PDB file of C-alpha atoms in Angstrom:
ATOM      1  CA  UNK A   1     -17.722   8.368  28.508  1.00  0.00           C
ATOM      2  CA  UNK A   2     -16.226   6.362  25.690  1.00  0.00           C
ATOM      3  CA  UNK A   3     -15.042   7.399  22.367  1.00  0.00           C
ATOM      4  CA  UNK A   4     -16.275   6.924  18.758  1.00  0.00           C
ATOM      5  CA  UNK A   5     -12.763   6.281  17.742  1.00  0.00           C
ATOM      6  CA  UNK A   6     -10.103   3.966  19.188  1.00  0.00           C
ATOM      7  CA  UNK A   7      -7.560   5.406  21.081  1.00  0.00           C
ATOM      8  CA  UNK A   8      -3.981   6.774  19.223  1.00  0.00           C
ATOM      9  CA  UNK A   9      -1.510   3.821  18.822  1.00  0.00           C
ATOM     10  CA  UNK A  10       2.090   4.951  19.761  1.00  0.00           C
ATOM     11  CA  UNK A  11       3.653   3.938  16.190  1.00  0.00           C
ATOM     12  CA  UNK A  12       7.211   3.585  17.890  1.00  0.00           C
ATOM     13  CA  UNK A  13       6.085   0.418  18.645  1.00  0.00           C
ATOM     14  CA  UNK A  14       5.639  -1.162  15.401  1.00  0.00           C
ATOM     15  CA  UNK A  15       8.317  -3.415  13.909  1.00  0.00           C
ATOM     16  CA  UNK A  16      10.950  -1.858  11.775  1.00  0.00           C
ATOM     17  CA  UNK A  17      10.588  -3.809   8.582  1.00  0.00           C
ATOM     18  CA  UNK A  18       7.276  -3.004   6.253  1.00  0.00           C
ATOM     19  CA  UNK A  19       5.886  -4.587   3.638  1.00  0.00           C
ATOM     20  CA  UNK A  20       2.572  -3.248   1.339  1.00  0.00           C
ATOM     21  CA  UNK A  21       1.309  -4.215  -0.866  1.00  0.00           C
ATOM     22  CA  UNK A  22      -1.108  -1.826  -2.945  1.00  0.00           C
ATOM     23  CA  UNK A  23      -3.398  -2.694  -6.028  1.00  0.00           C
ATOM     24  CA  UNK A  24      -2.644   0.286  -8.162  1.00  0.00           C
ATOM     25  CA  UNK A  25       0.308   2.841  -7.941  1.00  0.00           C
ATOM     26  CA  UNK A  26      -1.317   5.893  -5.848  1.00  0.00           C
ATOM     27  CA  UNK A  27      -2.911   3.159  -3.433  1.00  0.00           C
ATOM     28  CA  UNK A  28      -0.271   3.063  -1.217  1.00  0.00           C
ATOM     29  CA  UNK A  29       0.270   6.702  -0.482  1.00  0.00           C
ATOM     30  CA  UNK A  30      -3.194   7.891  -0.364  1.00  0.00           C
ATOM     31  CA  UNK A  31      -4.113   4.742   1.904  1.00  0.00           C
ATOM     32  CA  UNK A  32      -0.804   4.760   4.438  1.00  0.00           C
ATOM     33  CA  UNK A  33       1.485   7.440   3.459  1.00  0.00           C
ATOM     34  CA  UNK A  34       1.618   9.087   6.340  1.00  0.00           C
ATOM     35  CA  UNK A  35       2.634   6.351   8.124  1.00  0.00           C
ATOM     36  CA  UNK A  36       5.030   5.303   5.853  1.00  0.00           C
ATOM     37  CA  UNK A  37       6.928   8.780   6.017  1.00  0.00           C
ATOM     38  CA  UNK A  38       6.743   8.003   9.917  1.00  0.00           C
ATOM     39  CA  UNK A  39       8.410   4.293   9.839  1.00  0.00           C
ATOM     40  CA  UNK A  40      11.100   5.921   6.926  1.00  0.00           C
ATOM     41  CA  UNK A  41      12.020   8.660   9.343  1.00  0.00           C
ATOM     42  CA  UNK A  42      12.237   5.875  11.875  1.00  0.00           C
ATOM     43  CA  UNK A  43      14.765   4.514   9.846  1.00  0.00           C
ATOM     44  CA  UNK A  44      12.986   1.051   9.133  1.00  0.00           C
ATOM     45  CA  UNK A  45      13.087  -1.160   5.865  1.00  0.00           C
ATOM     46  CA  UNK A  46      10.379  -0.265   3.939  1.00  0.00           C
ATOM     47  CA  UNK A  47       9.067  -2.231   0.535  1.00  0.00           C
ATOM     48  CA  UNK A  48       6.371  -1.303  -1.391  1.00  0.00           C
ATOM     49  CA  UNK A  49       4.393  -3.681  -3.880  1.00  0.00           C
ATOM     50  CA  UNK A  50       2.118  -2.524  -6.709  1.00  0.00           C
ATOM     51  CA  UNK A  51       0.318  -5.553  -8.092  1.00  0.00           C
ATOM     52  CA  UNK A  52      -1.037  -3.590 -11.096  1.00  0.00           C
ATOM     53  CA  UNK A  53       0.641  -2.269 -13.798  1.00  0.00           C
ATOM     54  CA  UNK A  54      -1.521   1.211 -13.980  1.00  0.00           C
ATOM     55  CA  UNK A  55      -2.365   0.726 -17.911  1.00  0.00           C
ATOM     56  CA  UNK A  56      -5.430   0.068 -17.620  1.00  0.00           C
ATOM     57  CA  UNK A  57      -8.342   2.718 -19.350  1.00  0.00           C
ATOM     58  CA  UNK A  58      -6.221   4.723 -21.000  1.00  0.00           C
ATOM     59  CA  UNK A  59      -8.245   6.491 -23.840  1.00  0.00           C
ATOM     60  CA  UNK A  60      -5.433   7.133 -26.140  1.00  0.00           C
ATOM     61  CA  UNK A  61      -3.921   3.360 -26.231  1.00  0.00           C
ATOM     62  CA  UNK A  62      -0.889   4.302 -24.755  1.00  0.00           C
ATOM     63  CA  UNK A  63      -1.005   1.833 -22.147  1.00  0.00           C
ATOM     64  CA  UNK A  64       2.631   1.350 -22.104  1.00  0.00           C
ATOM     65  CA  UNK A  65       3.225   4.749 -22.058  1.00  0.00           C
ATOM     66  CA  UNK A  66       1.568   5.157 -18.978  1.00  0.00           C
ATOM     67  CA  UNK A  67       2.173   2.407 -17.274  1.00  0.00           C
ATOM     68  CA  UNK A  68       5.876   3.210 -17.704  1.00  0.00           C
ATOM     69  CA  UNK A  69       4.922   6.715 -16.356  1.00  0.00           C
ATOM     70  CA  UNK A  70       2.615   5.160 -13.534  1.00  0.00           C
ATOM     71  CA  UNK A  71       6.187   3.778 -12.201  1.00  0.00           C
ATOM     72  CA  UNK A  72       8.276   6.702 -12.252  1.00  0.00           C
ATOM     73  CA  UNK A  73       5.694   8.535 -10.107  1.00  0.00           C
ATOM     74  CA  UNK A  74       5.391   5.785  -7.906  1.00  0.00           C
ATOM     75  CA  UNK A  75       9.277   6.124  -7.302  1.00  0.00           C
ATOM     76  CA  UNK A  76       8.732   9.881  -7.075  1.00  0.00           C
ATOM     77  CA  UNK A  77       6.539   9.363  -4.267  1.00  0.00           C
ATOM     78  CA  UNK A  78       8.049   6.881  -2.644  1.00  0.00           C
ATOM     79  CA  UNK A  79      11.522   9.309  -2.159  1.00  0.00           C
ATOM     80  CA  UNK A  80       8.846  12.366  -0.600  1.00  0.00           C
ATOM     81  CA  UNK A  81       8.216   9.764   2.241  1.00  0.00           C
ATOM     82  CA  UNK A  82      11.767   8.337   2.141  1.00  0.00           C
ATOM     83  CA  UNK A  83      10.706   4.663   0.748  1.00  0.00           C
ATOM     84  CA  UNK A  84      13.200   3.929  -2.191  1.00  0.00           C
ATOM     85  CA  UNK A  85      12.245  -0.162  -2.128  1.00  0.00           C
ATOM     86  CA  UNK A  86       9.686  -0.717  -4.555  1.00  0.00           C
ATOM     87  CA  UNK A  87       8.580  -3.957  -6.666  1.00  0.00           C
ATOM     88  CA  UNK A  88       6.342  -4.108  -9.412  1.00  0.00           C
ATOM     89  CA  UNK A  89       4.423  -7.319 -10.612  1.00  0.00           C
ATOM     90  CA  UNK A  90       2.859  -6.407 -13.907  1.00  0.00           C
ATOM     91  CA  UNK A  91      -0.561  -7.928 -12.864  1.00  0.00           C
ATOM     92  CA  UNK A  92      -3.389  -6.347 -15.449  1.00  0.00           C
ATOM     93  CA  UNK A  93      -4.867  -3.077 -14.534  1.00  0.00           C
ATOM     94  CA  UNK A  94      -8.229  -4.426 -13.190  1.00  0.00           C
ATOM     95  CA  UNK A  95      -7.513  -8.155 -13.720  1.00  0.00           C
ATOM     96  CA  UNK A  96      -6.751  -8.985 -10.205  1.00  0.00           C
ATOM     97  CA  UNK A  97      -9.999 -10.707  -9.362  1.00  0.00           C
ATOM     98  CA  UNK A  98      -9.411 -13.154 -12.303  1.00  0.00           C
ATOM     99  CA  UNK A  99      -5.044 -13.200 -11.756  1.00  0.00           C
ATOM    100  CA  UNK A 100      -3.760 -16.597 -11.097  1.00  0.00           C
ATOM    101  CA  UNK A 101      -1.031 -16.823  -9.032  1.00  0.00           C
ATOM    102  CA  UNK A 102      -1.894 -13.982  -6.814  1.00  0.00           C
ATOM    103  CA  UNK A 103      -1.635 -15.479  -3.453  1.00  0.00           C
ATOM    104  CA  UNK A 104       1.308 -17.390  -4.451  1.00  0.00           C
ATOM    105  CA  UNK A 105       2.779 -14.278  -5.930  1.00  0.00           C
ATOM    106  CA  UNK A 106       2.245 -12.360  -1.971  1.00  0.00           C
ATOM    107  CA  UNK A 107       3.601 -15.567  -0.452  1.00  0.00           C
ATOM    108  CA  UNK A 108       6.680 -15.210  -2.144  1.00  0.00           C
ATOM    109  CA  UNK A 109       6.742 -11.770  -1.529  1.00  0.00           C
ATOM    110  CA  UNK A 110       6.194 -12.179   2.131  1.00  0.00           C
ATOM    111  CA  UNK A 111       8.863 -14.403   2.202  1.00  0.00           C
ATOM    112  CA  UNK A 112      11.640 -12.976   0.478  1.00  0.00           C
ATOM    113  CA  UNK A 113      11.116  -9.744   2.520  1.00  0.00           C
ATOM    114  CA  UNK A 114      10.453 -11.038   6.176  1.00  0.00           C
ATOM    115  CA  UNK A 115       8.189  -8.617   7.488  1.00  0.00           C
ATOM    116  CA  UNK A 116       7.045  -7.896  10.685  1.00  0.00           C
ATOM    117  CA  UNK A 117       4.502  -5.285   9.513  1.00  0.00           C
ATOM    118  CA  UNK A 118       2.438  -5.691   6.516  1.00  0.00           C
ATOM    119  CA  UNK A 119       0.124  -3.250   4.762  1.00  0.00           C
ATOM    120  CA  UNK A 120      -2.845  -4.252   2.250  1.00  0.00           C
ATOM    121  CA  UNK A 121      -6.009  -2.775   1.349  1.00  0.00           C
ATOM    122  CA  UNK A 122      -9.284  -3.001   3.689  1.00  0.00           C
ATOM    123  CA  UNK A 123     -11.789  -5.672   2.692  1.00  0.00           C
ATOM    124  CA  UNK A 124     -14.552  -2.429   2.742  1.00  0.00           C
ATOM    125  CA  UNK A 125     -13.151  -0.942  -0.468  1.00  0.00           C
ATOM    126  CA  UNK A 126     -15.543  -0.514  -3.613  1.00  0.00           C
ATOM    127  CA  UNK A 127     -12.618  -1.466  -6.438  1.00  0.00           C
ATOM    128  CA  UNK A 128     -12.540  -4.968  -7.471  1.00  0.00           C
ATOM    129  CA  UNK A 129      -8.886  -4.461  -7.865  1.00  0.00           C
ATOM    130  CA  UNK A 130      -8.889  -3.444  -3.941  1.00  0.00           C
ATOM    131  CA  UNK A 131     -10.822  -6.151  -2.897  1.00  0.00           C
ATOM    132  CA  UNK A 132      -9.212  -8.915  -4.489  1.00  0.00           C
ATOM    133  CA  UNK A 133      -5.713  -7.442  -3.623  1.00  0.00           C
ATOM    134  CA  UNK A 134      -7.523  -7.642   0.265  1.00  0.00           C
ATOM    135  CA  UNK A 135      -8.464 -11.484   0.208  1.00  0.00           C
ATOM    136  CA  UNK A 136      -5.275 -12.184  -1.703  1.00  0.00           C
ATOM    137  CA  UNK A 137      -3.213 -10.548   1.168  1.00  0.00           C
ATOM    138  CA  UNK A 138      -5.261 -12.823   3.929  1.00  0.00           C
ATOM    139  CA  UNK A 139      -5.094 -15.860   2.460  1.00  0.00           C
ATOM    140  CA  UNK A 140      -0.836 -15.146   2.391  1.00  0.00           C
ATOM    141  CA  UNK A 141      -0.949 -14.224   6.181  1.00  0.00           C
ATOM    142  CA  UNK A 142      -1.220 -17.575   6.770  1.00  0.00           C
ATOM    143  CA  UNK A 143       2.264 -18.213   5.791  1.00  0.00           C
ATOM    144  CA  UNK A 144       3.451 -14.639   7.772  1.00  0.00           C
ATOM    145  CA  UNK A 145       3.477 -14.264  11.418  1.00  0.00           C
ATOM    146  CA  UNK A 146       3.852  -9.985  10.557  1.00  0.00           C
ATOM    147  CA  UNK A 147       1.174  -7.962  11.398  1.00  0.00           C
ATOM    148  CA  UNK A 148      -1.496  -7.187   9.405  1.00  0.00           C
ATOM    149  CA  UNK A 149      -3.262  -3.418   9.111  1.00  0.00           C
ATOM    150  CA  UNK A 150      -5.672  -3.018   6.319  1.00  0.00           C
ATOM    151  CA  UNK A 151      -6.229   0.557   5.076  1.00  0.00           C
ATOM    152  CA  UNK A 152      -8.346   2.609   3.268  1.00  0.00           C
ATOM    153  CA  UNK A 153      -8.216   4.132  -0.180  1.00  0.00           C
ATOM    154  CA  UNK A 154     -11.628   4.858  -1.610  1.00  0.00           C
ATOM    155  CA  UNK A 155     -14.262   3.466   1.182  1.00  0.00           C
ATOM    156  CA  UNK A 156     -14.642   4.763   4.029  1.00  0.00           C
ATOM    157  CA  UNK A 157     -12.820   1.617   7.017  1.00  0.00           C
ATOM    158  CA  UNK A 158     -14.184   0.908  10.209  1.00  0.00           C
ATOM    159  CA  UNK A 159     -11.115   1.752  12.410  1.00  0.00           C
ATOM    160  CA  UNK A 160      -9.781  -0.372  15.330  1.00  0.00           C
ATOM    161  CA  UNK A 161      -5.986   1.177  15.193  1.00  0.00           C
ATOM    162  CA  UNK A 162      -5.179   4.934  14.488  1.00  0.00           C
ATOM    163  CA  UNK A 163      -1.968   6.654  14.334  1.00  0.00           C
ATOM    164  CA  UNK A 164      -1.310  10.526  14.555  1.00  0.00           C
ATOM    165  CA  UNK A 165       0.912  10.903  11.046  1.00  0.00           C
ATOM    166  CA  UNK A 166      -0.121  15.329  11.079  1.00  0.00           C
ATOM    167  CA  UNK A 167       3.807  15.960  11.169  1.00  0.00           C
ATOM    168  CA  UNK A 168       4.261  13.661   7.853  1.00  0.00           C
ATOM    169  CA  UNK A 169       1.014  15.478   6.073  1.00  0.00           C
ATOM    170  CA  UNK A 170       3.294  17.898   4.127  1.00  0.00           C
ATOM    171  CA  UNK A 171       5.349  14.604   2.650  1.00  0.00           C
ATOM    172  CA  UNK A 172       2.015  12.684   2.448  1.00  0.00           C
ATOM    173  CA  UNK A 173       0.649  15.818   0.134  1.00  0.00           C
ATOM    174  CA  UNK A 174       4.365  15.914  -1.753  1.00  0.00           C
ATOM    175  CA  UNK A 175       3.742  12.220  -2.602  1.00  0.00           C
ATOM    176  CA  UNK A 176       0.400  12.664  -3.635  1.00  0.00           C
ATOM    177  CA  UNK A 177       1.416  15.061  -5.771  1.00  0.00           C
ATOM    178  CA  UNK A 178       3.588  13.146  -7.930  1.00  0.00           C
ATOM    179  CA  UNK A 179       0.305  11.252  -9.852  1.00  0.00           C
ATOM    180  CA  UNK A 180       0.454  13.607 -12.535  1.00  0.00           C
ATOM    181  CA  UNK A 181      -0.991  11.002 -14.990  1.00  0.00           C
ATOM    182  CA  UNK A 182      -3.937  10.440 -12.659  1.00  0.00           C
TER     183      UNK A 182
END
């Protein structure tokens, strides 16, 4: 009898040096976290990427207020799952699908950090941020010969690799819990 879900992928096999790149600061952790707690215990490079600079919608105007506050979670996060590498491009909260420059700005990304793993958000997610970030990340590829998982943050993804991550869950939660302003 066959399964619904694809079998567990031994994540000891995956290369050592990580690159993802995530629309908004949260994206990252609540779409690969626990995997990223696993590669950081496994004592691989990991750099994170927020496109976005979190300001966005902000009823109070205090945009840079909480952007600045968007990145000092981000960094609290990042240490629960042992990532300390992050970079932060500034793009406009929800301006992706208009940003110029955005593949160029992944290319140079992808090249400066020489990957052999790369992270970016699945093509089935609802944000526009998301999806742009997702097209964005495969038209870069082309320049990369890392390899490319696409995850999930507020749609549901079709699945064709899964990794077991239950022993990270309690950094995964930790890390979650550091989006105070969210």
């Amino acid at each position: 009898m066959s399964s619904l879900y694809p079998a567990l992928s031994d994540p000891s096999l995956l290369p050592s040096r990580t690159l993802v790149f995530a629309p908004h600061a949260d994206d990252e952790v609540f779409g690969c976290g626990g995997l990223l707690a696993y590669l950081a215990e496994r004592g691989g490079a990991i750099r994170i990427v927020i496109l976005t600079d979190g300001a966005g919608g902000d009823p109070a105007g205090l945009e840079a207020d909480i952007a600045k506050a968007r990145i000092a979670e981000s960094r609290a996060a990042g240490a629960e799952l042992g990532v300390t590498d992050y970079r932060f491009l500034s793009f406009p909260d929800g301006g992706l699908p208009g940003a110029h420059k955005l593949v160029e700005a992944l290319v140079t990304e992808l090249e400066d950090f020489d990957a052999g793993l790369v992270f970016g958000p699945s093509l089935q997610e609802m944000h526009g941020d998301h999806r742009a970030l997702s097209h964005a990340v495969l038209a870069a590829m082309g320049h990369s010969k890392a390899r490319l998982f696409l995850y999930g943050i507020n749609a549901q993804v079709q699945a064709n690799v899964m990794f077991d991550t239950t022993a990270q869950a309690s950094k995964k939660r930790r890390a979650v819990e550091c989006f105070e302003s969210q």
